[in-house]
XYZ file of N, CA and C in Angstrom:
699
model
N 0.828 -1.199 0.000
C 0.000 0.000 0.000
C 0.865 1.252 0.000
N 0.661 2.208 -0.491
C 0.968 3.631 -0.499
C 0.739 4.368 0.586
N 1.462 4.892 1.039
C 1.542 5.929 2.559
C 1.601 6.896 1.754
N 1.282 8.554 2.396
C 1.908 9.319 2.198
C 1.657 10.359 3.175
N 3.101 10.867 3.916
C 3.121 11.367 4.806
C 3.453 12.785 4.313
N 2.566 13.965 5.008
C 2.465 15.499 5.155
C 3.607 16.164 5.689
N 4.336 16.634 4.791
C 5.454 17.486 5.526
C 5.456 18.542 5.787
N 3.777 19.487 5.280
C 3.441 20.761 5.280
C 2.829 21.678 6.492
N 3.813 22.667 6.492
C 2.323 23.303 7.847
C 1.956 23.544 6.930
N 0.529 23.984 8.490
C -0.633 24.913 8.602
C -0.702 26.441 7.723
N -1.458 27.155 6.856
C -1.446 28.002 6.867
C -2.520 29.169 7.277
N -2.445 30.309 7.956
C -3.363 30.676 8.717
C -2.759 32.221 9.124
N -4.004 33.239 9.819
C -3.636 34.290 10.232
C -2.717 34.396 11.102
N -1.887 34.931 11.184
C -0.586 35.436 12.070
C 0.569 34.443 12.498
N 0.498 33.693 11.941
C 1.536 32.361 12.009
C 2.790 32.818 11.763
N 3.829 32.624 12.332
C 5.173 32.822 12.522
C 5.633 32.523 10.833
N 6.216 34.220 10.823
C 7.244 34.178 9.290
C 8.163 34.564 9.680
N 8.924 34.682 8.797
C 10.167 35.102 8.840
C 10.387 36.783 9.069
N 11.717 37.121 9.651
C 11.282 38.578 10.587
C 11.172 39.528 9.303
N 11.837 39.237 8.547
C 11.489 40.173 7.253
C 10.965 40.352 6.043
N 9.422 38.829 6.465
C 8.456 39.121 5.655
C 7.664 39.273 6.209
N 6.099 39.999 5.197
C 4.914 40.500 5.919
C 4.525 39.147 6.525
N 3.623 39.899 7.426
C 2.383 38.757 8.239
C 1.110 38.341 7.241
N 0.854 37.211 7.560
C -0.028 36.617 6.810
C -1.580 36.613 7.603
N -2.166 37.458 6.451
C -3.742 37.961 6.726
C -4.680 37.065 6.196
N -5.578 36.570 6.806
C -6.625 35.438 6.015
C -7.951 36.003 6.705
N -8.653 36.654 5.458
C -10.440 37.037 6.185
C -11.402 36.544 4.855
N -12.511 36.246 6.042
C -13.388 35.625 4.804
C -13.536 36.636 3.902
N -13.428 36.357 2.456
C -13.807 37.713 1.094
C -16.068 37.255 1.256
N -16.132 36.195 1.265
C -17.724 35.557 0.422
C -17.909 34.902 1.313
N -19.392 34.739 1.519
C -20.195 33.612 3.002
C -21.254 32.917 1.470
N -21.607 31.899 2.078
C -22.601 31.085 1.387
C -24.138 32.004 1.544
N -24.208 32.578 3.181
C -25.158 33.416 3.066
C -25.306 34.248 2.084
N -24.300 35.205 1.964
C -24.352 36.403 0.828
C -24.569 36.102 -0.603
N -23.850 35.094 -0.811
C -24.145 34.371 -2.350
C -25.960 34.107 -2.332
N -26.931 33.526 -0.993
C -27.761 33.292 -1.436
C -28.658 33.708 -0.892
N -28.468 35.119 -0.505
C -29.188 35.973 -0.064
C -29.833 36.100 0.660
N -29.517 35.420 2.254
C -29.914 35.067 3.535
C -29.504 36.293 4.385
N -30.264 36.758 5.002
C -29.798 37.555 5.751
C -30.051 37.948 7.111
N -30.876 36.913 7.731
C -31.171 35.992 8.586
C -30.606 35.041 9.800
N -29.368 34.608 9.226
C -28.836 33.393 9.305
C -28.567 33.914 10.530
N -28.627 33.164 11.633
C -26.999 33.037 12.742
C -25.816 32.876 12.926
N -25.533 32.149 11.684
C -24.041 31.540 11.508
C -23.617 31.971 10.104
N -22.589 31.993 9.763
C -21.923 32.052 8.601
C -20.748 31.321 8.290
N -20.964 30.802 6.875
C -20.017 29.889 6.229
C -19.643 30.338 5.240
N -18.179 30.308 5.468
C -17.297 31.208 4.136
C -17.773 30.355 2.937
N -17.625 30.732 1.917
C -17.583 30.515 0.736
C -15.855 30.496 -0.271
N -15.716 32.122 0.400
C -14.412 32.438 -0.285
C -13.128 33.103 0.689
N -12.019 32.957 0.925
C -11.132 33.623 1.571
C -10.330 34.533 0.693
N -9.519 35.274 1.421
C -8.910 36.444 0.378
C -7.324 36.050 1.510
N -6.100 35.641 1.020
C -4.924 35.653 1.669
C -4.035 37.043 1.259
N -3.402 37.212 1.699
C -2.477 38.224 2.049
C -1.310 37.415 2.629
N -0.086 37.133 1.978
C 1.082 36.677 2.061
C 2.236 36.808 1.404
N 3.612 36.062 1.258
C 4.405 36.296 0.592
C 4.188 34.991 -0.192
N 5.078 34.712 -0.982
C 5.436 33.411 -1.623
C 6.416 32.472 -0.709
N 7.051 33.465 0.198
C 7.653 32.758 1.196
C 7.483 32.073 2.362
N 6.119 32.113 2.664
C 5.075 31.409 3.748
C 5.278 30.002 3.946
N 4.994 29.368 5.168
C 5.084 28.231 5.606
C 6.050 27.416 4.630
N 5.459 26.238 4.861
C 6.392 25.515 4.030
C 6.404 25.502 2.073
N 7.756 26.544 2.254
C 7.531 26.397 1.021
C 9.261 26.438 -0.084
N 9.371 27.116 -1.316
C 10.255 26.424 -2.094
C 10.818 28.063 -2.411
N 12.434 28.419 -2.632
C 12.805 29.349 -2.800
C 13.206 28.498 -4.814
N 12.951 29.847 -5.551
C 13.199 29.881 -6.733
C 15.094 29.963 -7.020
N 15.180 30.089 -7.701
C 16.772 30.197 -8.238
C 16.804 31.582 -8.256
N 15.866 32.274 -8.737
C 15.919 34.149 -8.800
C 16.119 34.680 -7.694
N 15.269 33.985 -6.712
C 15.372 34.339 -4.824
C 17.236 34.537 -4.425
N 17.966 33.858 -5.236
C 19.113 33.504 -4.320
C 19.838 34.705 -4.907
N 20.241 35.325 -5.874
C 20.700 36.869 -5.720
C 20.638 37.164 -7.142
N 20.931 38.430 -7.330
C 20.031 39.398 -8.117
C 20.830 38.497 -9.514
N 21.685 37.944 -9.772
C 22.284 37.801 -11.001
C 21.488 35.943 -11.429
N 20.865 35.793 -10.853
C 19.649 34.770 -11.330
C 18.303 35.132 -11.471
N 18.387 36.291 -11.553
C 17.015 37.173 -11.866
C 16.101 36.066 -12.665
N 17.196 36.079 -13.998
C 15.784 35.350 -14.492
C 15.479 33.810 -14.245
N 16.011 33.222 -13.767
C 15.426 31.752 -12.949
C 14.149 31.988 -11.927
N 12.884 32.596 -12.513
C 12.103 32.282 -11.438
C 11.322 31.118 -11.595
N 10.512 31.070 -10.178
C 10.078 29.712 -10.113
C 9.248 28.861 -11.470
N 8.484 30.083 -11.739
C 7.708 29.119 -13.171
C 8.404 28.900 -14.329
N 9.892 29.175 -14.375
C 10.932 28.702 -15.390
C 11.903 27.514 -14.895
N 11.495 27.561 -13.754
C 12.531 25.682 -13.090
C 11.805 24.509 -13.392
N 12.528 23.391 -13.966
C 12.066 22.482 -14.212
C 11.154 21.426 -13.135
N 9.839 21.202 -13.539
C 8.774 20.313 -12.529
C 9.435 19.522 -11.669
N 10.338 18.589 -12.771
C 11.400 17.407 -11.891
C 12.366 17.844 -11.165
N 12.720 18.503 -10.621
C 13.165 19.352 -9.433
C 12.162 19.101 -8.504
N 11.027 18.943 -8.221
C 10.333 18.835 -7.278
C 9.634 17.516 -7.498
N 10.090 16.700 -8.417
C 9.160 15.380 -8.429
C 10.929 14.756 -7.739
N 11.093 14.106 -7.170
C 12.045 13.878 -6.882
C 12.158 12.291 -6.002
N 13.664 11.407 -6.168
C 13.607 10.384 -4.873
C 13.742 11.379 -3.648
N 13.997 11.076 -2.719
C 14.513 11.474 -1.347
C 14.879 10.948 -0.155
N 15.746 11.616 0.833
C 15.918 11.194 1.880
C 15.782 11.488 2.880
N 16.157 11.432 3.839
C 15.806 12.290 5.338
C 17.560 11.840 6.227
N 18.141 13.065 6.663
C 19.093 12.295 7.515
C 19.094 13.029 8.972
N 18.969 12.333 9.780
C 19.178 12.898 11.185
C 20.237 13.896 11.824
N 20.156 14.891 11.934
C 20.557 16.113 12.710
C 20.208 16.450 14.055
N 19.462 15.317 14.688
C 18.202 16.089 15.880
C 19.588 16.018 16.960
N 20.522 15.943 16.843
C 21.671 16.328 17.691
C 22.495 18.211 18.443
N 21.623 18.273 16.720
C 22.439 19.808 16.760
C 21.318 20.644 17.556
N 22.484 21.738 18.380
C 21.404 22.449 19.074
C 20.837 24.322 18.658
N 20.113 24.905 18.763
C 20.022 26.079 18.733
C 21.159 27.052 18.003
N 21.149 27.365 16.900
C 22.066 28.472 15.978
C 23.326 27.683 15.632
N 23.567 26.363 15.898
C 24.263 25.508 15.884
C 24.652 25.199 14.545
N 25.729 25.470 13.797
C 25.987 25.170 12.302
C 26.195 23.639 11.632
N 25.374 23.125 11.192
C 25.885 21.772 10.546
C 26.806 21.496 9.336
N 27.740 20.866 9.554
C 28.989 21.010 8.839
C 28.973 19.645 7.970
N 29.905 20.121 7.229
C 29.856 18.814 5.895
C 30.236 17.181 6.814
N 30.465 17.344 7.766
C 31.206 15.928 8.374
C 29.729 15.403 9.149
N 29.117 16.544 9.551
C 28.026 15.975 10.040
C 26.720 15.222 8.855
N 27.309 16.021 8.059
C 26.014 14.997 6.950
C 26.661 13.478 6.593
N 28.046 13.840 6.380
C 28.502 12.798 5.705
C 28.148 11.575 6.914
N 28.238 11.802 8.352
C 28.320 10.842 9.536
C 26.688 10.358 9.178
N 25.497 11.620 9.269
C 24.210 11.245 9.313
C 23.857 10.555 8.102
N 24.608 10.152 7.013
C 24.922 9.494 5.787
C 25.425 7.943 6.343
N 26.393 8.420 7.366
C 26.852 6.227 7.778
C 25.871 5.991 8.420
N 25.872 6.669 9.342
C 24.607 6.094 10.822
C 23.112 5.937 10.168
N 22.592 6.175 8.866
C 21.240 5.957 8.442
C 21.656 4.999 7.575
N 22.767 4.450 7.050
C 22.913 3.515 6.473
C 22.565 4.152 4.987
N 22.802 5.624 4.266
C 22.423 6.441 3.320
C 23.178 6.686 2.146
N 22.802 6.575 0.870
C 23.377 7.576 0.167
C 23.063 8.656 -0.435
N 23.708 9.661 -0.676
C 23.044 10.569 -1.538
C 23.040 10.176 -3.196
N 22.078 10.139 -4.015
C 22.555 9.884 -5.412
C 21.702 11.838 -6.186
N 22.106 11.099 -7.460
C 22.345 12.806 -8.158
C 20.934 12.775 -8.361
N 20.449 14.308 -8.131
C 19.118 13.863 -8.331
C 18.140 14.448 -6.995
N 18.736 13.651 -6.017
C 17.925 13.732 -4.630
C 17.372 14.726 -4.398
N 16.522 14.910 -3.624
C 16.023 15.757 -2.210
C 16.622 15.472 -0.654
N 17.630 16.148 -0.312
C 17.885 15.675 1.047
C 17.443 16.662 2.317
N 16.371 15.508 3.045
C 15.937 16.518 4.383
C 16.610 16.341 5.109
N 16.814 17.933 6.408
C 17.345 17.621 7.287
C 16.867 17.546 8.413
N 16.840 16.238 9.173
C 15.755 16.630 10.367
C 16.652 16.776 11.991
N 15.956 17.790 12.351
C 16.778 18.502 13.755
C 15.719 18.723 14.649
N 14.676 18.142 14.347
C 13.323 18.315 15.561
C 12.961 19.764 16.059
N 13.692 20.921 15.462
C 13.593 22.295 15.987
C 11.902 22.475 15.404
N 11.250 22.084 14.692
C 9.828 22.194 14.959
C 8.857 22.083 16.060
N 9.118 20.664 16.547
C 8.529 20.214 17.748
C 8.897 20.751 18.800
N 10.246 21.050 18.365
C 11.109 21.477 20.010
C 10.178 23.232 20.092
N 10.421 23.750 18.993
C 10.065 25.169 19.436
C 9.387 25.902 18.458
N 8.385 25.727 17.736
C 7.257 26.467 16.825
C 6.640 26.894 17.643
N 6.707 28.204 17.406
C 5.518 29.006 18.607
C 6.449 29.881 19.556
N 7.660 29.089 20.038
C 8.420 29.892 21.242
C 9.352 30.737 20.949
N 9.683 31.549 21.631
C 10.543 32.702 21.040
C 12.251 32.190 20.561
N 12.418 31.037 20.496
C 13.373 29.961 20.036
C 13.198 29.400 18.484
N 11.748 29.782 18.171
C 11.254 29.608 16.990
C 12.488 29.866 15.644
N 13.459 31.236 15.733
C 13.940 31.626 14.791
C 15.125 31.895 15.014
N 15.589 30.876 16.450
C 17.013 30.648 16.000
C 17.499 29.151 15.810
N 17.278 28.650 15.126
C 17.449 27.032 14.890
C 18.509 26.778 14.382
N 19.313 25.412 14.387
C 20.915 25.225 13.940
C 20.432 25.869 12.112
N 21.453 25.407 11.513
C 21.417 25.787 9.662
C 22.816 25.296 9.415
N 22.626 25.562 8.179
C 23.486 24.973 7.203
C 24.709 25.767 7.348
N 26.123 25.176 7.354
C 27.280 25.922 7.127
C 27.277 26.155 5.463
N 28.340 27.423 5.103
C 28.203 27.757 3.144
C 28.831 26.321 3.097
N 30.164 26.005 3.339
C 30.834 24.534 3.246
C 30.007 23.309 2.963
N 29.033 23.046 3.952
C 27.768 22.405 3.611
C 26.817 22.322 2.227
N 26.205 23.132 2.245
C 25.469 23.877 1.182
C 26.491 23.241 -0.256
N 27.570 23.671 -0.091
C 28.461 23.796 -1.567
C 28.613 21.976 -0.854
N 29.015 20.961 -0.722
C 29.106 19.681 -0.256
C 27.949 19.053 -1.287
N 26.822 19.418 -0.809
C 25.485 18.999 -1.108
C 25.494 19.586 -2.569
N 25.336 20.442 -2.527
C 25.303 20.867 -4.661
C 26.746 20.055 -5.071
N 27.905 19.759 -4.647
C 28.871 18.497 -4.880
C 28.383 17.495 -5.343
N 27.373 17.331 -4.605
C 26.690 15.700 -4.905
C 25.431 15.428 -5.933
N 25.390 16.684 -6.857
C 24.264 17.095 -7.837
C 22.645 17.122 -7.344
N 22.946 17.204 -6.074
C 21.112 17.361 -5.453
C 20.057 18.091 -6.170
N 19.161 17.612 -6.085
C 17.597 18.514 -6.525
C 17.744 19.778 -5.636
N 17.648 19.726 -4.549
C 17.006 20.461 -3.541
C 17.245 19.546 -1.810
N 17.720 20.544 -1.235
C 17.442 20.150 0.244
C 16.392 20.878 1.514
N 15.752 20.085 2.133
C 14.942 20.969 3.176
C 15.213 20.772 3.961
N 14.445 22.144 5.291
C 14.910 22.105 6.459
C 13.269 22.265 7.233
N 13.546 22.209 8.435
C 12.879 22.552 9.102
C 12.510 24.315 9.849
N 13.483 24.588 9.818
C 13.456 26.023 9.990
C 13.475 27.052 9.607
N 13.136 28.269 9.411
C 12.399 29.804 8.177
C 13.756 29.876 7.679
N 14.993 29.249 7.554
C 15.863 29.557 7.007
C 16.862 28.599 6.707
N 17.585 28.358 5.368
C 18.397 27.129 5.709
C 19.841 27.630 5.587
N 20.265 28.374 6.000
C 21.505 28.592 6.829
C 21.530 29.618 8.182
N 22.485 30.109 8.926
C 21.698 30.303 10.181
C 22.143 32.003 9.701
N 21.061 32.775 9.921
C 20.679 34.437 9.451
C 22.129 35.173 10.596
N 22.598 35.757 10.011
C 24.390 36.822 10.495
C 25.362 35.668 10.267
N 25.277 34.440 9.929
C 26.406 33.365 10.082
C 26.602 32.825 8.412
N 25.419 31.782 8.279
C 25.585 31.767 7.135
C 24.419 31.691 6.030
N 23.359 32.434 6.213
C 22.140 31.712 5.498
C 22.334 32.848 4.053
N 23.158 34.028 3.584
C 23.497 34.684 2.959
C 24.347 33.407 1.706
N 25.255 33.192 2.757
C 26.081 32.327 1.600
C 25.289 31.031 0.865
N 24.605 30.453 1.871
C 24.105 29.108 1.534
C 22.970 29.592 0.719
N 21.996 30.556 0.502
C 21.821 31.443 -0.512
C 22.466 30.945 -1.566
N 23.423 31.678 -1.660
C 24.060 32.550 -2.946
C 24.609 31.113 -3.450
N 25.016 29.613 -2.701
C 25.909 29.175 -3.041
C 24.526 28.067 -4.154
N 23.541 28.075 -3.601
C 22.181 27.514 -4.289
C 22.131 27.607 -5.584
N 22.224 29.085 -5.808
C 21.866 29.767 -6.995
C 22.839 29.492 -7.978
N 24.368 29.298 -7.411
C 25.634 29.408 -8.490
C 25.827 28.088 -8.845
N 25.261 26.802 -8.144
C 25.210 25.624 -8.632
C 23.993 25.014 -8.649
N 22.678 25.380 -8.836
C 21.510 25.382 -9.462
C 20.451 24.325 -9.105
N 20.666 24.357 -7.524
C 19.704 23.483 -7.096
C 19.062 24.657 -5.531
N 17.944 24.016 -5.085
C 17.011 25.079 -4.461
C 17.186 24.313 -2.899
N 16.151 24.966 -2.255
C 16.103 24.435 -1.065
C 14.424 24.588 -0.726
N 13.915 23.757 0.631
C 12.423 23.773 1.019
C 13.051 24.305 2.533
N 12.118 25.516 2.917
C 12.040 25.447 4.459
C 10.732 25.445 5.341
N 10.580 25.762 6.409
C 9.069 25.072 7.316
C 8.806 24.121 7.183
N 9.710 22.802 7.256
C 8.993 21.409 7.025
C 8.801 21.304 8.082
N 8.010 19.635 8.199
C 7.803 19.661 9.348
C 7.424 17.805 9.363
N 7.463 17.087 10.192
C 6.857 15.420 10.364
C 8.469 14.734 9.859
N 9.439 15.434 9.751
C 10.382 14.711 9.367
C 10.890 13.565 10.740
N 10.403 13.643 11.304
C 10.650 12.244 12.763
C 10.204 11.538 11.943
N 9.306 11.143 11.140
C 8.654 10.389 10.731
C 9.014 9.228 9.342
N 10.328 10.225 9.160
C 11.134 9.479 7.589
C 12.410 8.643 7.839
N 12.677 9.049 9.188
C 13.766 8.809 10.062
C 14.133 7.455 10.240
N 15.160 6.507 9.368
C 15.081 5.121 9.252
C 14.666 4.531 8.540
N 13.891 5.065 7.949
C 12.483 4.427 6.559
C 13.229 3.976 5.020
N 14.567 5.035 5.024
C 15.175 4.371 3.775
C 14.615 5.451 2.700
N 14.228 5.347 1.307
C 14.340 6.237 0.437
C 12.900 6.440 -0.083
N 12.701 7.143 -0.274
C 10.767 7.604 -0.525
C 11.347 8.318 -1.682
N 9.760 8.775 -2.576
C 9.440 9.594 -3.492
C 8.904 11.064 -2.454
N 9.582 11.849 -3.250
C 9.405 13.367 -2.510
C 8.607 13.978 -3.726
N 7.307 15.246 -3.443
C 6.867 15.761 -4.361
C 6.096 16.934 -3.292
N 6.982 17.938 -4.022
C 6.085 19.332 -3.552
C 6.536 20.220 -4.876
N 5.137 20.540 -5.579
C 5.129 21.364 -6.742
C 4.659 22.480 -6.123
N 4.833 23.601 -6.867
C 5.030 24.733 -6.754
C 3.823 25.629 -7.289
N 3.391 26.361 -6.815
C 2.201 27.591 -7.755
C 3.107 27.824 -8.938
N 2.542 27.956 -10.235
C 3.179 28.412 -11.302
C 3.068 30.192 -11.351
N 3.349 30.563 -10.437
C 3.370 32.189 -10.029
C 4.500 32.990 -11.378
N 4.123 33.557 -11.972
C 4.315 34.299 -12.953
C 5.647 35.233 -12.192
N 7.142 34.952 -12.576
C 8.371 36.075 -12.302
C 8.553 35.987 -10.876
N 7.818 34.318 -10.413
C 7.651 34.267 -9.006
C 9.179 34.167 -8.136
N 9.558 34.056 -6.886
C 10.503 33.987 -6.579
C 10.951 33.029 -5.781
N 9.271 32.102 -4.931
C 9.415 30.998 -5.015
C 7.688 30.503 -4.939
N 7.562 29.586 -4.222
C 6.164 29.439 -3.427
C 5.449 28.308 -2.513
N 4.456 28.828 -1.948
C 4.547 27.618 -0.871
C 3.935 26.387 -1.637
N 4.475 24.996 -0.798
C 4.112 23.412 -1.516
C 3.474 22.929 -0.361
N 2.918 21.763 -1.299
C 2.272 20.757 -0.069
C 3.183 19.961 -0.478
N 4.192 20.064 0.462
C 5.121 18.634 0.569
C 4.985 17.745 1.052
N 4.964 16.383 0.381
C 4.896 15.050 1.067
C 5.812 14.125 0.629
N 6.312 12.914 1.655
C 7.232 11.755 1.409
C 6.009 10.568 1.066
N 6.110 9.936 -0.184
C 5.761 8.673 -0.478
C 6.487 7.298 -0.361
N 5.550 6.732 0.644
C 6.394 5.163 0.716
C 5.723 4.327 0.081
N 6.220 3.251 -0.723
C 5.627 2.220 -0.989
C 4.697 2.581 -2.716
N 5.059 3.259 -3.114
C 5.034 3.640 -4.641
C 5.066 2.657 -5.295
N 4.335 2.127 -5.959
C 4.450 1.178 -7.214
C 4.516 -0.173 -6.758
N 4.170 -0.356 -5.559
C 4.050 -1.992 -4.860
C 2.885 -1.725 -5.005
C-alpha cells in the first residue's frame, strides 16, 4: 500500500514568518449566506477567503531568482517540474542544538549512521526536531542551519534540492546569505518550514513531491510537501 506522509504546515492568520516578511492575513472575502441571499442566518459559512502573504510562507520552495540578483531570471515558473518530483531522503541532525551550524562531516556521519546515500538527483531533508522542540516559542527563529561549506558539499553531490525545518536554511548573520548565494551558483534550491520529518527517520528512500504555484516572475512558493512510501508496490 501507499503511505503518504504530510510534511506541510498549517497556513493561517498570524503564524510565525520570517522577521522580514509581511504577516499573513486570512479574512473571509464571500459567506454562502451572501451568495444566497440570507440575511437571517446566525451563523456564517465562508464561501471564499482572500490571503495576504508572501510566496515565502510556511512551508515552502525558494526559486533560483530568490538567491541573488544575477539569477534574476530563474524564477520559479521557469525551473524544471522534476526538481520537485524527486527520490529522497531524510538524515538525522536532531543532535544539533540552537544556531548551531551543521557542517559537511556531520552529513557525511548522518549518511553512515542511516545507512544512506546521496545519489544525483535527490532531495535531502534535514531533520533537527527544531519544529517540535520550538514552533511558537521565542526559540522559533534561532534554529541550527546549514554551514556555506555544507550547502556547496550537497550541490557536490548534484542534489535537486534540500529541506529544512526552519524559516531559514543557513543560520541568518552566520551563514544563510552564503548558503543562498551558493544555491543559486550551482543550481539546485532548497524547502524550508517542514515539518513530520521524525517520521522518515530510518524508513530508507521515498518519493518526494512538492510542486510549486506556477506564479508568474515568481521567486518561489509555498508546496504541499509530502514523502511517499511504498510507490508502485
Amino acid at each position: 500500500m501507499v503511505e503518504i506522509i504530510d510534511l506541510s504546515q498549517e497556513i493561517f492568520s498570524g503564524m510565525p514568518v520570517y522577521k522580514s516578511l509581511p504577516e499573513v492575513r486570512m479574512e473571509m472575502y464571500a459567506s454562502h449566506e451572501e451568495w444566497d441571499g440570507i440575511t437571517d442566518s446566525n451563523t456564517v459559512s465562508p464561501s471564499v477567503y482572500k490571503l495576504e502573504m508572501s510566496e515565502h510562507t510556511g512551508t515552502h520552495v525558494d526559486s533560483l531568482s530568490h538567491m541573488a540578483r544575477e539569477f534574476k531570471g530563474q524564477s520559479i515558473d521557469t525551473m524544471p517540474l522534476s526538481m520537485f518530483y524527486t527520490e529522497g531522503i531524510c538524515l538525522d541532525l536532531s543532535h544539533k542544538g540552537l544556531m548551531e551550524l551543521i557542517e559537511p562531516e556531520d552529513l557525511v556521519s548522518a549518511c553512515s549512521n542511516g545507512n544512506m546515500t546521496i545519489k544525483k538527483g535527490d532531495t535531502v531533508l534535514i531533520y533537527t526536531d527544531h519544529f517540535r522542540r520550538t514552533y511558537g516559542s521565542a526559540d522559533w527563529g534561532r534554529g541550527p542551519g546549514l554551514s556555506a561549506a555544507s550547502a556547496l558539499w550537497l550541490g557536490e553531490q548534484g542534489i535537486s534540492a534540500f529541506g529544512v525545518e526552519m524559516m531559514s536554511p543557513g543560520i541568518p548573520g552566520k551563514s544563510n546569505r552564503e548558503v543562498h548565494h551558493i544555491c543559486g551558483e550551482m543550481g539546485f534550491t532548497h524547502y524550508e518550514n517542514m515539518i513530520n520529518l521524525q517520521l522518515l527517520i530510518g524508513r530508507g528512500r521515498f518519493r518526494f513531491i512538492a510542486l510549486p504555484l506556477k506564479i508568474r516572475g515568481g521567486t518561489g512558493s509555498p508546496v504541499r510537501a509530502v514523502a511517499v512510501f511504498g510507490e508502485g508496490k
